[in-house]
Short mmCIF file of C-alpha atoms and ligand atoms in Angstrom, two decimals:
data_model
loop_
_atom_site.label_atom_id
_atom_site.label_comp_id
_atom_site.label_asym_id
_atom_site.label_seq_id
_atom_site.Cartn_x
_atom_site.Cartn_y
_atom_site.Cartn_z
CA MET A 26 -0.67 23.87 -12.04
CA GLN A 27 -0.61 21.61 -8.97
CA THR A 28 2.56 20.93 -6.97
CA VAL A 29 3.30 17.39 -5.89
CA THR A 30 5.53 15.72 -3.32
CA VAL A 31 6.28 12.08 -4.05
CA LEU A 32 7.19 10.19 -0.88
CA GLY A 33 8.92 6.96 -1.91
CA ALA A 34 9.73 8.21 -5.41
CA THR A 35 12.31 5.47 -6.04
CA GLY A 36 9.80 2.66 -5.46
CA SER A 37 7.43 1.01 -7.90
CA ILE A 38 4.54 3.39 -7.12
CA GLY A 39 6.89 6.37 -6.99
CA CYS A 40 8.32 5.63 -10.46
CA ASN A 41 4.82 5.16 -11.89
CA THR A 42 3.73 8.45 -10.32
CA LEU A 43 6.62 10.35 -11.91
CA ASP A 44 5.79 8.67 -15.22
CA VAL A 45 2.17 9.92 -15.11
CA ILE A 46 3.28 13.40 -14.01
CA SER A 47 5.80 13.58 -16.87
CA ARG A 48 2.91 13.15 -19.33
CA HIS A 49 1.26 16.34 -18.02
CA PRO A 50 3.97 18.99 -17.67
CA ASP A 51 1.44 21.84 -17.82
CA ASP A 52 -0.67 20.46 -14.97
CA TYR A 53 1.78 19.13 -12.37
CA ARG A 54 5.07 20.35 -10.98
CA VAL A 55 7.19 18.20 -8.68
CA PHE A 56 8.02 19.96 -5.40
CA ALA A 57 9.94 17.16 -3.69
CA ILE A 58 10.94 13.56 -4.20
CA THR A 59 12.14 11.19 -1.48
CA GLY A 60 14.05 7.92 -1.39
CA ASN A 61 15.90 5.82 1.11
CA SER A 62 18.70 3.74 -0.37
CA GLN A 63 18.60 4.05 -4.17
CA LEU A 64 20.59 7.24 -4.49
CA ASP A 65 21.50 6.89 -8.17
CA LEU A 66 17.88 6.46 -9.19
CA LEU A 67 16.83 9.33 -6.93
CA MET A 68 19.33 11.68 -8.57
CA GLN A 69 18.33 10.54 -12.07
CA GLN A 70 14.75 11.33 -11.14
CA ALA A 71 15.78 14.71 -9.75
CA LYS A 72 17.59 15.50 -12.99
CA ALA A 73 14.48 14.59 -14.98
CA CYS A 74 11.77 16.33 -12.94
CA SER A 75 13.70 19.25 -11.35
CA PRO A 76 12.14 19.28 -7.87
CA ARG A 77 12.97 21.96 -5.29
CA PHE A 78 13.89 19.34 -2.72
CA VAL A 79 15.35 15.86 -2.76
CA VAL A 80 15.09 14.01 0.54
CA VAL A 81 17.11 10.96 1.53
CA ALA A 82 15.42 9.27 4.48
CA ASP A 83 18.55 7.49 5.67
CA GLU A 84 20.70 10.15 7.37
CA ALA A 85 23.83 8.00 7.04
CA LEU A 86 23.67 8.52 3.27
CA PHE A 87 23.53 12.31 3.36
CA ASP A 88 27.15 12.96 2.34
CA ASP A 89 26.96 10.38 -0.45
CA ALA A 90 23.73 11.96 -1.66
CA ARG A 91 25.23 15.45 -1.79
CA LYS A 92 28.26 14.23 -3.70
CA LEU A 93 26.11 12.31 -6.13
CA ALA A 94 23.81 15.30 -6.61
CA ALA A 95 26.84 17.40 -7.62
CA ASP A 96 27.97 14.66 -10.04
CA TYR A 97 24.54 14.56 -11.64
CA GLY A 98 24.26 18.36 -11.75
CA VAL A 99 21.14 18.32 -9.58
CA THR A 100 20.31 21.82 -8.41
CA ALA A 101 17.62 20.89 -5.84
CA ASP A 102 18.30 21.29 -2.12
CA ILE A 103 19.33 17.92 -0.68
CA LEU A 104 17.82 17.16 2.72
CA CYS A 105 17.86 14.07 4.88
CA GLY A 106 16.11 12.37 7.76
CA GLN A 107 12.63 11.91 9.13
CA ARG A 108 11.99 15.56 9.90
CA ALA A 109 12.74 16.48 6.27
CA LEU A 110 10.23 13.87 5.06
CA GLU A 111 7.56 15.50 7.22
CA GLU A 112 8.54 18.97 6.00
CA VAL A 113 8.21 18.19 2.30
CA ALA A 114 4.93 16.36 2.98
CA SER A 115 3.39 19.33 4.75
CA ALA A 116 5.00 22.40 3.11
CA GLY A 117 2.59 25.21 2.29
CA GLU A 118 3.43 25.17 -1.44
CA VAL A 119 2.37 21.53 -1.83
CA ASP A 120 -1.08 20.59 -3.12
CA ILE A 121 -0.77 16.82 -3.57
CA VAL A 122 1.23 14.23 -1.66
CA MET A 123 1.75 10.75 -3.03
CA ALA A 124 2.26 8.55 0.05
CA ALA A 125 4.28 5.66 -1.39
CA ILE A 126 6.87 4.80 1.23
CA VAL A 127 6.64 1.10 2.01
CA GLY A 128 5.68 -0.13 5.48
CA ALA A 129 5.47 1.53 8.87
CA ALA A 130 8.19 4.01 7.88
CA GLY A 131 5.54 5.85 5.88
CA LEU A 132 3.23 6.57 8.80
CA ILE A 133 4.68 9.78 10.22
CA PRO A 134 5.29 11.61 6.90
CA THR A 135 1.88 10.53 5.59
CA LEU A 136 0.24 11.76 8.79
CA ALA A 137 2.09 15.05 8.38
CA ALA A 138 0.51 15.45 4.93
CA VAL A 139 -2.92 14.56 6.32
CA LYS A 140 -2.62 17.04 9.18
CA ALA A 141 -1.55 19.74 6.72
CA ALA A 142 -4.83 19.19 4.80
CA LYS A 143 -3.18 18.04 1.59
CA LYS A 144 -4.77 15.97 -1.13
CA VAL A 145 -3.19 12.69 -0.03
CA LEU A 146 -2.90 9.84 -2.53
CA LEU A 147 -2.63 6.87 -0.22
CA ALA A 148 -0.62 3.93 -1.52
CA ASN A 149 1.06 3.21 1.83
CA LYS A 150 -1.70 0.97 3.22
CA GLU A 151 0.43 0.00 6.23
CA ALA A 152 0.07 3.56 7.60
CA LEU A 153 -3.70 3.20 7.74
CA VAL A 154 -3.59 -0.39 9.00
CA MET A 155 -1.33 0.74 11.85
CA SER A 156 -3.17 3.82 12.91
CA GLY A 157 -6.79 3.41 11.69
CA ALA A 158 -9.07 5.73 13.67
CA LEU A 159 -6.28 8.19 14.46
CA PHE A 160 -5.45 8.58 10.76
CA ILE A 161 -9.09 8.98 9.67
CA ASP A 162 -9.84 11.42 12.51
CA ALA A 163 -6.80 13.50 11.54
CA ALA A 164 -8.09 13.68 7.95
CA LYS A 165 -11.58 14.67 9.12
CA GLN A 166 -10.18 17.35 11.42
CA SER A 167 -7.83 18.91 8.90
CA GLY A 168 -10.14 18.54 5.90
CA ALA A 169 -7.50 16.59 3.98
CA THR A 170 -8.73 14.77 0.87
CA LEU A 171 -7.84 11.10 1.11
CA LEU A 172 -7.80 9.26 -2.21
CA PRO A 173 -7.04 5.54 -2.31
CA ILE A 174 -4.31 4.42 -4.73
CA ASP A 175 -4.36 0.71 -3.96
CA SER A 176 -6.07 -0.49 -7.13
CA GLU A 177 -8.83 -2.29 -5.21
CA HIS A 178 -9.73 0.67 -3.02
CA ASN A 179 -9.46 3.02 -5.93
CA ALA A 180 -11.89 0.74 -7.77
CA ILE A 181 -14.30 0.67 -4.82
CA PHE A 182 -14.08 4.45 -4.57
CA GLN A 183 -15.01 4.68 -8.27
CA CYS A 184 -17.96 2.29 -7.78
CA LEU A 185 -19.48 4.16 -4.82
CA PRO A 186 -22.29 6.69 -5.30
CA GLN A 187 -20.93 10.22 -5.74
CA ASP A 188 -22.74 11.40 -2.61
CA PHE A 189 -21.47 8.49 -0.49
CA GLU A 190 -21.07 9.51 3.13
CA TYR A 191 -18.32 7.88 5.17
CA GLY A 192 -19.65 4.79 6.95
CA ASN A 193 -23.18 5.04 5.56
CA LEU A 194 -23.16 1.89 3.44
CA GLN A 195 -26.70 0.97 4.34
CA SER A 196 -28.26 4.30 3.38
CA ALA A 197 -26.30 4.20 0.10
CA GLY A 198 -28.00 0.87 -0.66
CA ILE A 199 -24.73 -1.08 -0.51
CA SER A 200 -25.05 -4.72 0.48
CA SER A 201 -21.41 -5.72 0.11
CA ILE A 202 -17.96 -4.55 -0.92
CA LEU A 203 -16.33 -7.24 -3.07
CA LEU A 204 -12.57 -6.98 -2.66
CA THR A 205 -10.88 -8.88 -5.48
CA GLY A 206 -7.46 -10.50 -5.40
CA SER A 207 -5.55 -12.61 -7.89
CA GLY A 208 -4.55 -15.24 -5.34
CA GLY A 209 -0.89 -14.67 -6.22
CA PRO A 210 1.57 -17.10 -7.78
CA PHE A 211 0.67 -20.07 -5.54
CA ARG A 212 -3.09 -20.21 -6.11
CA GLU A 213 -2.84 -23.65 -7.67
CA ARG A 214 0.37 -24.96 -6.14
CA GLU A 215 0.18 -28.07 -3.96
CA ILE A 216 -0.02 -26.79 -0.34
CA SER A 217 2.29 -29.55 0.92
CA THR A 218 5.14 -27.97 -1.14
CA PHE A 219 4.73 -24.44 0.32
CA LYS A 220 7.68 -25.01 2.70
CA GLU A 221 9.97 -25.18 -0.33
CA ILE A 222 8.86 -21.89 -1.90
CA THR A 223 11.91 -19.78 -2.70
CA VAL A 224 12.34 -16.00 -2.48
CA GLU A 225 12.62 -15.87 -6.27
CA GLU A 226 9.30 -17.72 -6.70
CA ALA A 227 7.52 -15.54 -4.13
CA CYS A 228 8.89 -12.36 -5.72
CA HIS A 229 7.34 -13.15 -9.08
CA HIS A 230 3.71 -12.01 -9.27
CA PRO A 231 1.73 -13.30 -12.25
CA ASN A 232 0.00 -9.96 -13.04
CA TRP A 233 1.53 -7.01 -11.17
CA ASP A 234 5.04 -5.55 -11.16
CA MET A 235 5.52 -4.23 -7.60
CA GLY A 236 8.05 -3.76 -4.79
CA ARG A 237 9.38 -6.90 -3.06
CA LYS A 238 7.50 -6.55 0.23
CA ILE A 239 4.05 -6.19 -1.35
CA THR A 240 4.87 -8.96 -3.85
CA VAL A 241 5.57 -11.40 -1.01
CA ASP A 242 2.45 -10.12 0.78
CA SER A 243 0.49 -10.89 -2.39
CA ALA A 244 1.86 -14.43 -2.46
CA THR A 245 0.78 -15.05 1.16
CA MET A 246 -2.38 -12.96 0.62
CA MET A 247 -1.44 -10.90 3.67
CA ASN A 248 -1.70 -8.05 1.19
CA LYS A 249 -5.41 -8.81 0.78
CA GLY A 250 -5.72 -9.00 4.56
CA LEU A 251 -4.09 -5.56 4.96
CA GLU A 252 -6.38 -4.30 2.19
CA PHE A 253 -9.39 -5.71 4.04
CA ILE A 254 -8.43 -3.63 7.10
CA GLU A 255 -7.63 -0.65 4.87
CA ALA A 256 -11.07 -0.87 3.23
CA CYS A 257 -12.81 -0.85 6.60
CA TRP A 258 -11.06 2.38 7.55
CA LEU A 259 -11.26 4.10 4.17
CA PHE A 260 -14.99 3.62 3.72
CA GLY A 261 -16.17 3.28 7.34
CA ALA A 262 -17.21 -0.32 6.62
CA SER A 263 -17.35 -3.22 9.10
CA ALA A 264 -15.66 -6.56 8.54
CA ASP A 265 -19.07 -8.06 7.72
CA ASP A 266 -19.50 -5.59 4.83
CA ILE A 267 -16.48 -6.95 2.93
CA THR A 268 -16.07 -10.19 0.99
CA VAL A 269 -12.79 -11.29 -0.58
CA VAL A 270 -13.22 -12.73 -4.07
CA LEU A 271 -10.44 -14.45 -6.01
CA HIS A 272 -10.18 -13.17 -9.57
CA PRO A 273 -6.93 -14.51 -11.09
CA GLN A 274 -6.94 -12.22 -14.16
CA SER A 275 -6.64 -8.99 -12.05
CA MET A 276 -8.75 -7.03 -14.52
CA ILE A 277 -11.73 -6.39 -12.27
CA HIS A 278 -10.08 -4.39 -9.52
CA SER A 279 -13.00 -4.65 -7.08
CA MET A 280 -16.79 -4.29 -7.01
CA VAL A 281 -19.65 -2.84 -5.01
CA GLN A 282 -22.87 -4.82 -4.69
CA TYR A 283 -26.16 -2.99 -4.13
CA VAL A 284 -29.42 -4.13 -2.48
CA ASP A 285 -31.29 -4.03 -5.80
CA GLY A 286 -29.03 -6.79 -7.15
CA SER A 287 -26.73 -4.50 -9.16
CA VAL A 288 -22.99 -5.03 -8.99
CA ILE A 289 -20.75 -2.19 -10.16
CA ALA A 290 -17.21 -3.18 -11.07
CA GLN A 291 -14.19 -1.14 -12.12
CA MET A 292 -11.99 -2.81 -14.75
CA GLY A 293 -8.76 -2.13 -16.52
CA ASN A 294 -5.38 -3.60 -17.31
CA PRO A 295 -3.32 -4.28 -14.19
CA ASP A 296 -1.25 -1.09 -14.32
CA MET A 297 -0.93 1.16 -11.27
CA ARG A 298 -0.76 4.26 -13.45
CA THR A 299 -4.56 4.09 -13.77
CA PRO A 300 -5.32 4.62 -10.05
CA ILE A 301 -2.39 7.06 -9.79
CA ALA A 302 -3.73 9.21 -12.65
CA TYR A 303 -7.22 8.99 -11.17
CA GLY A 304 -5.90 10.22 -7.82
CA LEU A 305 -3.83 13.02 -9.32
CA ALA A 306 -6.63 14.45 -11.46
CA TRP A 307 -9.71 13.57 -9.38
CA PRO A 308 -12.48 14.45 -10.02
CA GLN A 309 -11.27 14.78 -13.63
CA ARG A 310 -9.65 12.05 -15.73
CA ILE A 311 -6.29 12.29 -17.48
CA ASP A 312 -4.25 10.07 -19.79
CA ALA A 313 -2.23 7.57 -17.75
CA GLY A 314 -0.32 5.97 -20.60
CA VAL A 315 -2.20 2.72 -19.95
CA GLU A 316 -3.46 0.48 -22.74
CA THR A 317 -7.23 0.09 -22.64
CA LEU A 318 -8.76 -3.34 -22.17
CA ASP A 319 -9.28 -5.19 -25.39
CA PHE A 320 -12.31 -7.43 -24.77
CA SER A 321 -11.74 -9.32 -28.00
CA LYS A 322 -8.50 -10.67 -26.47
CA ILE A 323 -9.74 -11.56 -22.98
CA ALA A 324 -10.32 -15.31 -22.81
CA SER A 325 -12.30 -15.36 -19.57
CA PHE A 326 -13.00 -13.76 -16.23
CA THR A 327 -13.05 -16.32 -13.43
CA PHE A 328 -13.88 -16.08 -9.72
CA ASP A 329 -13.36 -18.23 -6.66
CA THR A 330 -13.43 -18.15 -2.86
CA PRO A 331 -10.06 -18.03 -1.08
CA CYS A 332 -9.15 -21.18 0.86
CA MET A 333 -7.89 -20.18 4.31
CA GLU A 334 -5.69 -23.26 4.58
CA ARG A 335 -3.78 -21.98 1.54
CA TYR A 336 -3.78 -18.39 2.80
CA PRO A 337 -3.49 -18.46 6.64
CA ASN A 338 -2.23 -14.85 6.64
CA LEU A 339 -5.48 -13.65 5.10
CA LYS A 340 -7.44 -15.24 7.93
CA LEU A 341 -5.07 -13.81 10.56
CA ALA A 342 -5.50 -10.30 9.17
CA ILE A 343 -9.30 -10.55 8.97
CA ASP A 344 -9.40 -11.87 12.55
CA ALA A 345 -7.12 -8.99 13.62
CA CYS A 346 -9.46 -6.56 11.90
CA ARG A 347 -12.36 -7.89 13.98
CA SER A 348 -10.21 -7.82 17.10
CA GLY A 349 -9.22 -4.12 16.94
CA GLN A 350 -6.43 -1.59 16.56
CA ALA A 351 -3.82 -3.26 18.78
CA ALA A 352 -4.08 -6.47 16.76
CA THR A 353 -3.89 -4.73 13.37
CA THR A 354 -0.88 -2.64 14.43
CA ARG A 355 0.84 -5.77 15.75
CA ILE A 356 0.16 -8.01 12.77
CA ASN A 357 1.38 -5.30 10.40
CA ALA A 358 4.63 -4.98 12.38
CA ALA A 359 5.14 -8.75 12.78
CA ASN A 360 4.50 -9.27 9.08
CA GLU A 361 7.05 -6.63 8.08
CA VAL A 362 9.68 -8.36 10.21
CA ALA A 363 8.69 -11.83 8.97
CA VAL A 364 8.71 -10.82 5.30
CA GLY A 365 12.10 -9.13 5.81
CA ALA A 366 13.44 -12.36 7.37
CA PHE A 367 12.02 -14.44 4.50
CA LEU A 368 13.61 -12.12 1.94
CA ASN A 369 16.93 -12.49 3.82
CA LYS A 370 16.46 -16.27 3.63
CA GLN A 371 16.36 -16.61 7.44
CA ILE A 372 12.92 -18.26 7.54
CA ARG A 373 10.74 -20.29 5.18
CA PHE A 374 7.72 -18.98 3.31
CA THR A 375 5.37 -20.91 5.61
CA ASP A 376 7.07 -19.42 8.68
CA ILE A 377 5.70 -15.97 7.84
CA ALA A 378 2.22 -16.99 9.03
CA VAL A 379 3.72 -18.75 12.07
CA VAL A 380 5.58 -15.59 13.11
CA ASN A 381 2.47 -13.47 12.61
CA GLU A 382 0.19 -15.79 14.56
CA GLU A 383 2.62 -16.38 17.43
CA THR A 384 3.30 -12.65 17.77
CA LEU A 385 -0.42 -11.97 18.16
CA ASN A 386 -0.80 -14.86 20.61
CA LYS A 387 2.12 -13.77 22.78
CA MET A 388 0.83 -10.23 23.29
CA GLU A 389 -1.88 -9.27 25.77
CA PRO A 390 -5.09 -7.69 24.41
CA MET A 391 -5.17 -3.93 24.96
CA THR A 392 -6.77 -0.74 23.71
CA VAL A 393 -4.56 1.64 21.74
CA CYS A 394 -5.62 5.16 20.87
CA SER A 395 -2.72 7.63 20.77
CA LEU A 396 0.13 7.77 18.27
CA GLN A 397 2.52 7.07 21.12
CA GLN A 398 0.67 3.84 21.99
CA ILE A 399 0.55 2.80 18.34
CA LEU A 400 4.29 3.29 17.92
CA GLU A 401 4.92 1.40 21.17
CA GLN A 402 2.81 -1.55 19.98
CA ASP A 403 4.53 -1.50 16.60
CA HIS A 404 7.90 -1.61 18.34
CA ALA A 405 6.87 -4.29 20.84
CA ALA A 406 5.44 -6.54 18.13
CA ARG A 407 8.65 -6.24 16.11
CA GLU A 408 10.67 -7.37 19.13
CA VAL A 409 8.36 -10.34 19.73
CA ALA A 410 8.50 -11.32 16.06
CA GLN A 411 12.29 -11.10 16.04
CA GLN A 412 12.47 -13.27 19.16
CA ILE A 413 10.28 -15.89 17.47
CA ILE A 414 12.50 -15.81 14.39
CA ARG A 415 15.64 -16.27 16.52
CA GLY A 416 13.92 -19.32 18.03
CA PHE A 417 13.71 -20.94 14.58
CA SER A 418 17.48 -21.19 14.18
P1 LIG B 519 8.92 -0.27 -3.15
O1 LIG B 519 9.62 -1.20 -2.24
O2 LIG B 519 9.04 -0.43 -4.61
O3 LIG B 519 9.30 1.25 -2.79
C1 LIG B 519 9.30 1.71 -1.47
C2 LIG B 519 9.73 3.15 -1.38
O4 LIG B 519 9.87 3.48 0.01
C3 LIG B 519 11.08 3.42 -2.01
O5 LIG B 519 11.11 4.74 -2.49
C4 LIG B 519 12.05 3.29 -0.83
O6 LIG B 519 13.28 3.97 -1.02
C5 LIG B 519 11.22 3.94 0.25
N1 LIG B 519 11.61 3.49 1.60
C6 LIG B 519 11.91 2.25 1.99
N2 LIG B 519 12.20 2.23 3.30
C7 LIG B 519 12.10 3.51 3.73
C8 LIG B 519 12.32 4.14 4.99
N3 LIG B 519 12.69 3.46 6.07
N4 LIG B 519 12.12 5.47 5.08
C9 LIG B 519 11.73 6.19 4.00
N5 LIG B 519 11.53 5.64 2.77
C10 LIG B 519 11.71 4.32 2.64
O7 LIG B 519 7.38 -0.34 -2.72
P2 LIG B 519 6.07 -0.14 -3.63
O8 LIG B 519 6.21 1.08 -4.48
O9 LIG B 519 5.73 -1.42 -4.27
O10 LIG B 519 4.97 0.11 -2.52
C11 LIG B 519 4.88 1.34 -1.82
C12 LIG B 519 3.60 1.33 -1.00
O11 LIG B 519 2.49 1.27 -1.90
C13 LIG B 519 3.47 0.10 -0.09
O12 LIG B 519 2.84 0.48 1.08
C14 LIG B 519 2.58 -0.85 -0.88
O13 LIG B 519 1.82 -1.70 -0.06
C15 LIG B 519 1.68 0.14 -1.62
N6 LIG B 519 1.14 -0.36 -2.87
C16 LIG B 519 1.98 -0.71 -3.88
C17 LIG B 519 1.49 -1.19 -5.09
C18 LIG B 519 2.39 -1.51 -6.24
O14 LIG B 519 1.89 -1.82 -7.32
N7 LIG B 519 3.69 -1.46 -6.08
C19 LIG B 519 0.05 -1.40 -5.28
C20 LIG B 519 -0.74 -0.94 -4.18
C21 LIG B 519 -0.20 -0.45 -3.01
P3 LIG B 519 14.56 3.23 -1.73
O15 LIG B 519 14.00 2.38 -2.83
O16 LIG B 519 15.37 4.40 -2.23
O17 LIG B 519 15.26 2.45 -0.69
#
């Protein structure tokens, strides 16, 4: 029996994680679940999975959460705030931590789990994009097991040799990591109409059902850019080792190409319960509740190269990856602010890339190493991005 903390339980990944766990009551017990604003859902989840702790990140909602817990008959201890997130991520009783808070808010609790040597199922890519070397070094030092949940990275992980050593792509005979992406809902839309893209259109992904931020990131392909940076850190690869391939059907989740000409791909229906189940049970396999691929019904698999004019955010993120940690921390922060402003209908879809690029251009190059410096750069980039957005109106 393994005990699990689910950070970001009320989100898309969090709900899928609790779904997989509920299918294996003899193997997994929920220790803690966390949410931020969706208190009703959080309490319904608590009622269903009986955790020891329920954490509400937003301290202002503590009283409401306690009242609601009583109404729902939830017996778990109700905690709130950042410190509580760190505590349930690092508690001695916990074996596995699902890191599924969205955005930079996930960094500190995820790092707490890493430092406490947990098996960390990493969905929160922004944490790694922000802190790169620091995050990986912390995992190496503590001996934490880091398992990628992003479907692409999970696929790459499955396609690597079992004895793969971090960063040793060449000695493993790997010639390239092929990071696939669907191209989002606007892959074929006339570029001249991108200014008119609405929030509703951008929040509708053709293949995946996800949270709003990552769905918009998928439409701009910033998500692929963040994944590019994430892949470099997760596998110790360089930017030259990774190629982005468009694959609109989202059934091949990524591939690894070897020097002998072999390409190993991982396939499956686009359902996040597959990588989640893989992460939970690794190195075993468990039922995820996912329908298997039916090859008699698949019309075709197609591939293409992304056009950077269509996806300027992808180019910005790859350039930031080549530039270094300050740039990746900044673009992640600027993008979070820009996507938030787009979702609030303050800026246009095409302005997201403008905000990201201008934020990077306005900030001086520098080297960042410590957590303090990373958080400062995150904060500074948010201020610059907000200033740029104010300039639009
Ligand atoms: P959602 O927006 O659906 O969920 C986000 C979760 O984070 C919710 O539980 C939310 O709480 C919580 N949260 C939001 N803000 C804060 C905060 N300030 N402090 C603490 N908790 C907070 O996101 P997804 O599940 O889609 O994505 C989660 C992460 O996984 C992201 O990093 C994303 O990039 C990554 N990912 C997601 C995939 C997917 O299929 N969804 C695929 C691959 C990666 P509440 O809802 O209660 O406000």
